[in-house]
Amino acid sequence: MDGPPPASPAGLSAFVAVSQLLGLTLLATTGAWLGRYRGGVAWHSPLQFNAHPLCMVLGMVFLQGDALLVYRVFRHEAKRSTKALHALLHGLALLIALVGIIAVFESHRAKGTPDMYSLHSWCGMAAFVLYLVQWLLGCGFFLFPGASFSLRGRYKPQHIFFGIALFILSIASCLLGITEMLLFKISDSYSQFVPEGVLANTLGVMLVAFGLVVGYVVTREEWKRPPLAEELALSMDFKTLTEGESPGGGSQ
């Protein structure tokens, strides 16, 4: 009879808990900012634009960050299930971000505001498009059958690097968006430490803190998900089928 799964490495659970506390707090802060100072959120109204920052923080930051943490949190579950959850969270993040993008384009069109001229819009659109490409490639290489063992091995470091890089770009785009919105809405009083400016700046600091905690967790070598014994056997079988190699390394 199998014994209980090994305990998580020291400190991992605490950092994951801090990341979730920060994530939920930054969502609440975003909602408070939009509700208290920007009139709330509504579709097909002058408040439609406000769906954009809410959706981008929820999708491109919080859910994307949680998707990165999946392989650290679910260390002893089946690899297939962990992969599916990882892909599902990223897919949900993309869907919510798409709603936010639609909201800003429709709001701009209704008000006659030009699109895609600011640094924020360039970085934000680049982050979304590259994130979509990253998700599609990840599903193609790792979730669905077809890619060979060696091809998966060569692509995996690129997938990991660009996953972290896009998370950083997403947070940077949010910071640019917060600054741009404040300069558009309260440029005359922003320098006077008005409450809205302080709250929005606090949101920016929490975005950075969330990114740092998530980044720390996913880059700690000793916190990586260890392969289970059955996964090692399956990997060898998969390599044999796709590469034509026997477990001993010789060709069949």
mmCIF file of N, CA and C in Angstrom, residues 100-177:
data_model
loop_
_atom_site.group_PDB
_atom_site.id
_atom_site.type_symbol
_atom_site.label_atom_id
_atom_site.label_comp_id
_atom_site.label_asym_id
_atom_site.label_seq_id
_atom_site.Cartn_x
_atom_site.Cartn_y
_atom_site.Cartn_z
ATOM 1 N N GLY A 100 -11.185 41.910 -22.505
ATOM 2 C CA GLY A 100 -10.647 43.223 -22.177
ATOM 3 C C GLY A 100 -10.204 43.999 -23.408
ATOM 4 N N ILE A 101 -9.626 43.301 -24.393
ATOM 5 C CA ILE A 101 -9.190 43.958 -25.623
ATOM 6 C C ILE A 101 -10.398 44.433 -26.431
ATOM 7 N N ILE A 102 -11.411 43.590 -26.522
ATOM 8 C CA ILE A 102 -12.640 44.000 -27.218
ATOM 9 C C ILE A 102 -13.244 45.227 -26.552
ATOM 10 N N ALA A 103 -13.225 45.241 -25.221
ATOM 11 C CA ALA A 103 -13.804 46.368 -24.490
ATOM 12 C C ALA A 103 -13.112 47.679 -24.832
ATOM 13 N N VAL A 104 -11.783 47.680 -24.891
ATOM 14 C CA VAL A 104 -11.069 48.928 -25.146
ATOM 15 C C VAL A 104 -11.244 49.384 -26.589
ATOM 16 N N PHE A 105 -11.267 48.447 -27.555
ATOM 17 C CA PHE A 105 -11.465 48.839 -28.945
ATOM 18 C C PHE A 105 -12.877 49.381 -29.176
ATOM 19 N N GLU A 106 -13.870 48.722 -28.587
ATOM 20 C CA GLU A 106 -15.243 49.213 -28.741
ATOM 21 C C GLU A 106 -15.427 50.560 -28.057
ATOM 22 N N SER A 107 -14.809 50.732 -26.895
ATOM 23 C CA SER A 107 -14.896 52.011 -26.192
ATOM 24 C C SER A 107 -14.236 53.124 -26.988
ATOM 25 N N HIS A 108 -13.078 52.847 -27.553
ATOM 26 C CA HIS A 108 -12.395 53.840 -28.380
ATOM 27 C C HIS A 108 -13.216 54.203 -29.617
ATOM 28 N N ARG A 109 -13.817 53.200 -30.229
ATOM 29 C CA ARG A 109 -14.614 53.466 -31.421
ATOM 30 C C ARG A 109 -15.829 54.331 -31.088
ATOM 31 N N ALA A 110 -16.463 54.056 -29.947
ATOM 32 C CA ALA A 110 -17.642 54.837 -29.559
ATOM 33 C C ALA A 110 -17.283 56.294 -29.256
ATOM 34 N N LYS A 111 -16.080 56.516 -28.734
ATOM 35 C CA LYS A 111 -15.662 57.868 -28.347
ATOM 36 C C LYS A 111 -14.833 58.561 -29.423
ATOM 37 N N GLY A 112 -14.516 57.848 -30.499
ATOM 38 C CA GLY A 112 -13.684 58.437 -31.535
ATOM 39 C C GLY A 112 -12.224 58.563 -31.154
ATOM 40 N N THR A 113 -11.774 57.712 -30.238
ATOM 41 C CA THR A 113 -10.387 57.736 -29.783
ATOM 42 C C THR A 113 -9.529 56.853 -30.682
ATOM 43 N N PRO A 114 -8.363 57.325 -31.117
ATOM 44 C CA PRO A 114 -7.507 56.480 -31.964
ATOM 45 C C PRO A 114 -6.967 55.271 -31.189
ATOM 46 N N ASP A 115 -6.651 54.217 -31.943
ATOM 47 C CA ASP A 115 -6.157 52.971 -31.352
ATOM 48 C C ASP A 115 -4.663 52.794 -31.626
ATOM 49 N N MET A 116 -4.027 52.025 -30.743
ATOM 50 C CA MET A 116 -2.686 51.484 -30.979
ATOM 51 C C MET A 116 -1.623 52.538 -31.279
ATOM 52 N N TYR A 117 -1.649 53.644 -30.560
ATOM 53 C CA TYR A 117 -0.631 54.673 -30.774
ATOM 54 C C TYR A 117 0.338 54.796 -29.602
ATOM 55 N N SER A 118 -0.020 54.244 -28.453
ATOM 56 C CA SER A 118 0.792 54.436 -27.250
ATOM 57 C C SER A 118 1.719 53.253 -27.012
ATOM 58 N N LEU A 119 2.746 53.477 -26.193
ATOM 59 C CA LEU A 119 3.657 52.398 -25.823
ATOM 60 C C LEU A 119 2.906 51.298 -25.088
ATOM 61 N N HIS A 120 1.951 51.682 -24.251
ATOM 62 C CA HIS A 120 1.157 50.697 -23.528
ATOM 63 C C HIS A 120 0.424 49.770 -24.489
ATOM 64 N N SER A 121 -0.200 50.341 -25.515
ATOM 65 C CA SER A 121 -0.961 49.519 -26.457
ATOM 66 C C SER A 121 -0.038 48.608 -27.263
ATOM 67 N N TRP A 122 1.137 49.095 -27.636
ATOM 68 C CA TRP A 122 2.082 48.258 -28.371
ATOM 69 C C TRP A 122 2.560 47.075 -27.527
ATOM 70 N N CYS A 123 2.973 47.376 -26.300
ATOM 71 C CA CYS A 123 3.460 46.302 -25.413
ATOM 72 C C CYS A 123 2.329 45.346 -25.050
ATOM 73 N N GLY A 124 1.156 45.890 -24.782
ATOM 74 C CA GLY A 124 0.030 45.048 -24.408
ATOM 75 C C GLY A 124 -0.404 44.117 -25.525
ATOM 76 N N MET A 125 -0.497 44.642 -26.746
ATOM 77 C CA MET A 125 -0.896 43.792 -27.861
ATOM 78 C C MET A 125 0.178 42.759 -28.170
ATOM 79 N N ALA A 126 1.451 43.158 -28.070
ATOM 80 C CA ALA A 126 2.539 42.197 -28.280
ATOM 81 C C ALA A 126 2.458 41.073 -27.251
ATOM 82 N N ALA A 127 2.194 41.434 -25.988
ATOM 83 C CA ALA A 127 2.087 40.418 -24.937
ATOM 84 C C ALA A 127 0.945 39.455 -25.229
ATOM 85 N N PHE A 128 -0.204 39.977 -25.661
ATOM 86 C CA PHE A 128 -1.358 39.110 -25.925
ATOM 87 C C PHE A 128 -1.103 38.181 -27.106
ATOM 88 N N VAL A 129 -0.608 38.733 -28.209
ATOM 89 C CA VAL A 129 -0.383 37.917 -29.408
ATOM 90 C C VAL A 129 0.669 36.843 -29.143
ATOM 91 N N LEU A 130 1.777 37.226 -28.517
ATOM 92 C CA LEU A 130 2.827 36.252 -28.222
ATOM 93 C C LEU A 130 2.354 35.216 -27.203
ATOM 94 N N TYR A 131 1.512 35.642 -26.266
ATOM 95 C CA TYR A 131 0.950 34.716 -25.284
ATOM 96 C C TYR A 131 0.068 33.686 -25.978
ATOM 97 N N LEU A 132 -0.725 34.131 -26.952
ATOM 98 C CA LEU A 132 -1.555 33.198 -27.716
ATOM 99 C C LEU A 132 -0.692 32.206 -28.489
ATOM 100 N N VAL A 133 0.363 32.696 -29.134
ATOM 101 C CA VAL A 133 1.267 31.811 -29.864
ATOM 102 C C VAL A 133 1.930 30.815 -28.914
ATOM 103 N N GLN A 134 2.361 31.306 -27.760
ATOM 104 C CA GLN A 134 2.988 30.439 -26.757
ATOM 105 C C GLN A 134 2.031 29.337 -26.314
ATOM 106 N N TRP A 135 0.775 29.682 -26.113
ATOM 107 C CA TRP A 135 -0.230 28.707 -25.679
ATOM 108 C C TRP A 135 -0.468 27.661 -26.755
ATOM 109 N N LEU A 136 -0.607 28.106 -27.995
ATOM 110 C CA LEU A 136 -0.841 27.168 -29.098
ATOM 111 C C LEU A 136 0.341 26.219 -29.276
ATOM 112 N N LEU A 137 1.556 26.759 -29.217
ATOM 113 C CA LEU A 137 2.737 25.906 -29.346
ATOM 114 C C LEU A 137 2.831 24.927 -28.178
ATOM 115 N N GLY A 138 2.544 25.419 -26.968
ATOM 116 C CA GLY A 138 2.595 24.537 -25.806
ATOM 117 C C GLY A 138 1.607 23.390 -25.916
ATOM 118 N N CYS A 139 0.380 23.690 -26.370
ATOM 119 C CA CYS A 139 -0.612 22.622 -26.549
ATOM 120 C C CYS A 139 -0.157 21.641 -27.626
ATOM 121 N N GLY A 140 0.412 22.172 -28.704
ATOM 122 C CA GLY A 140 0.846 21.318 -29.796
ATOM 123 C C GLY A 140 2.003 20.410 -29.427
ATOM 124 N N PHE A 141 2.936 20.928 -28.640
ATOM 125 C CA PHE A 141 4.121 20.147 -28.299
ATOM 126 C C PHE A 141 3.888 19.201 -27.119
ATOM 127 N N PHE A 142 3.137 19.657 -26.116
ATOM 128 C CA PHE A 142 3.104 18.922 -24.849
ATOM 129 C C PHE A 142 1.754 18.293 -24.498
ATOM 130 N N LEU A 143 0.658 18.894 -24.948
ATOM 131 C CA LEU A 143 -0.645 18.387 -24.516
ATOM 132 C C LEU A 143 -1.202 17.359 -25.492
ATOM 133 N N PHE A 144 -1.018 17.604 -26.775
ATOM 134 C CA PHE A 144 -1.554 16.699 -27.787
ATOM 135 C C PHE A 144 -0.435 15.805 -28.326
ATOM 136 N N PRO A 145 -0.756 14.560 -28.693
ATOM 137 C CA PRO A 145 0.272 13.664 -29.219
ATOM 138 C C PRO A 145 0.728 14.116 -30.607
ATOM 139 N N GLY A 146 1.925 13.735 -30.946
ATOM 140 C CA GLY A 146 2.433 14.061 -32.278
ATOM 141 C C GLY A 146 3.892 14.465 -32.275
ATOM 142 N N ALA A 147 4.275 15.348 -31.355
ATOM 143 C CA ALA A 147 5.672 15.797 -31.313
ATOM 144 C C ALA A 147 6.553 14.689 -30.741
ATOM 145 N N SER A 148 7.732 14.510 -31.326
ATOM 146 C CA SER A 148 8.641 13.462 -30.866
ATOM 147 C C SER A 148 9.269 13.838 -29.532
ATOM 148 N N PHE A 149 9.840 12.857 -28.876
ATOM 149 C CA PHE A 149 10.480 13.084 -27.580
ATOM 150 C C PHE A 149 11.606 14.098 -27.686
ATOM 151 N N SER A 150 12.446 13.966 -28.715
ATOM 152 C CA SER A 150 13.579 14.884 -28.859
ATOM 153 C C SER A 150 13.112 16.297 -29.195
ATOM 154 N N LEU A 151 12.062 16.417 -29.996
ATOM 155 C CA LEU A 151 11.539 17.735 -30.345
ATOM 156 C C LEU A 151 10.971 18.422 -29.118
ATOM 157 N N ARG A 152 10.249 17.665 -28.297
ATOM 158 C CA ARG A 152 9.734 18.231 -27.049
ATOM 159 C C ARG A 152 10.877 18.692 -26.148
ATOM 160 N N GLY A 153 11.927 17.870 -26.082
ATOM 161 C CA GLY A 153 13.067 18.223 -25.240
ATOM 162 C C GLY A 153 13.758 19.494 -25.696
ATOM 163 N N ARG A 154 13.865 19.685 -27.013
ATOM 164 C CA ARG A 154 14.514 20.895 -27.532
ATOM 165 C C ARG A 154 13.654 22.132 -27.330
ATOM 166 N N TYR A 155 12.350 21.964 -27.422
ATOM 167 C CA TYR A 155 11.467 23.127 -27.299
ATOM 168 C C TYR A 155 11.211 23.519 -25.841
ATOM 169 N N LYS A 156 11.281 22.573 -24.929
ATOM 170 C CA LYS A 156 10.914 22.843 -23.536
ATOM 171 C C LYS A 156 11.641 24.036 -22.925
ATOM 172 N N PRO A 157 12.976 24.201 -23.066
ATOM 173 C CA PRO A 157 13.635 25.384 -22.484
ATOM 174 C C PRO A 157 13.114 26.696 -23.069
ATOM 175 N N GLN A 158 12.787 26.705 -24.367
ATOM 176 C CA GLN A 158 12.240 27.913 -24.979
ATOM 177 C C GLN A 158 10.860 28.218 -24.398
ATOM 178 N N HIS A 159 10.072 27.182 -24.205
ATOM 179 C CA HIS A 159 8.722 27.348 -23.654
ATOM 180 C C HIS A 159 8.793 27.938 -22.247
ATOM 181 N N ILE A 160 9.699 27.436 -21.447
ATOM 182 C CA ILE A 160 9.845 27.931 -20.077
ATOM 183 C C ILE A 160 10.319 29.380 -20.083
ATOM 184 N N PHE A 161 11.339 29.678 -20.895
ATOM 185 C CA PHE A 161 11.869 31.041 -20.943
ATOM 186 C C PHE A 161 10.809 32.041 -21.386
ATOM 187 N N PHE A 162 10.126 31.748 -22.489
ATOM 188 C CA PHE A 162 9.145 32.695 -23.001
ATOM 189 C C PHE A 162 7.917 32.786 -22.094
ATOM 190 N N GLY A 163 7.621 31.717 -21.354
ATOM 191 C CA GLY A 163 6.529 31.799 -20.392
ATOM 192 C C GLY A 163 6.805 32.847 -19.320
ATOM 193 N N ILE A 164 8.026 32.826 -18.767
ATOM 194 C CA ILE A 164 8.402 33.816 -17.756
ATOM 195 C C ILE A 164 8.522 35.207 -18.378
ATOM 196 N N ALA A 165 9.117 35.283 -19.587
ATOM 197 C CA ALA A 165 9.296 36.574 -20.247
ATOM 198 C C ALA A 165 7.953 37.242 -20.542
ATOM 199 N N LEU A 166 6.978 36.468 -20.994
ATOM 200 C CA LEU A 166 5.663 37.036 -21.306
ATOM 201 C C LEU A 166 4.927 37.458 -20.042
ATOM 202 N N PHE A 167 5.149 36.754 -18.949
ATOM 203 C CA PHE A 167 4.556 37.165 -17.669
ATOM 204 C C PHE A 167 5.118 38.523 -17.249
ATOM 205 N N ILE A 168 6.427 38.701 -17.420
ATOM 206 C CA ILE A 168 7.056 39.987 -17.102
ATOM 207 C C ILE A 168 6.522 41.084 -18.019
ATOM 208 N N LEU A 169 6.422 40.789 -19.319
ATOM 209 C CA LEU A 169 5.903 41.774 -20.269
ATOM 210 C C LEU A 169 4.464 42.144 -19.951
ATOM 211 N N SER A 170 3.676 41.186 -19.521
ATOM 212 C CA SER A 170 2.281 41.466 -19.168
ATOM 213 C C SER A 170 2.191 42.424 -17.991
ATOM 214 N N ILE A 171 3.004 42.203 -16.974
ATOM 215 C CA ILE A 171 2.997 43.093 -15.815
ATOM 216 C C ILE A 171 3.485 44.475 -16.209
ATOM 217 N N ALA A 172 4.541 44.537 -17.026
ATOM 218 C CA ALA A 172 5.048 45.829 -17.487
ATOM 219 C C ALA A 172 3.982 46.582 -18.270
ATOM 220 N N SER A 173 3.219 45.884 -19.096
ATOM 221 C CA SER A 173 2.142 46.522 -19.867
ATOM 222 C C SER A 173 1.063 47.063 -18.943
ATOM 223 N N CYS A 174 0.749 46.330 -17.889
ATOM 224 C CA CYS A 174 -0.233 46.817 -16.914
ATOM 225 C C CYS A 174 0.264 48.083 -16.216
ATOM 226 N N LEU A 175 1.529 48.103 -15.858
ATOM 227 C CA LEU A 175 2.092 49.291 -15.209
ATOM 228 C C LEU A 175 2.034 50.497 -16.144
ATOM 229 N N LEU A 176 2.352 50.291 -17.424
ATOM 230 C CA LEU A 176 2.243 51.374 -18.399
ATOM 231 C C LEU A 176 0.798 51.834 -18.530
ATOM 232 N N GLY A 177 -0.129 50.884 -18.504
ATOM 233 C CA GLY A 177 -1.543 51.233 -18.620
ATOM 234 C C GLY A 177 -2.052 52.026 -17.426
#
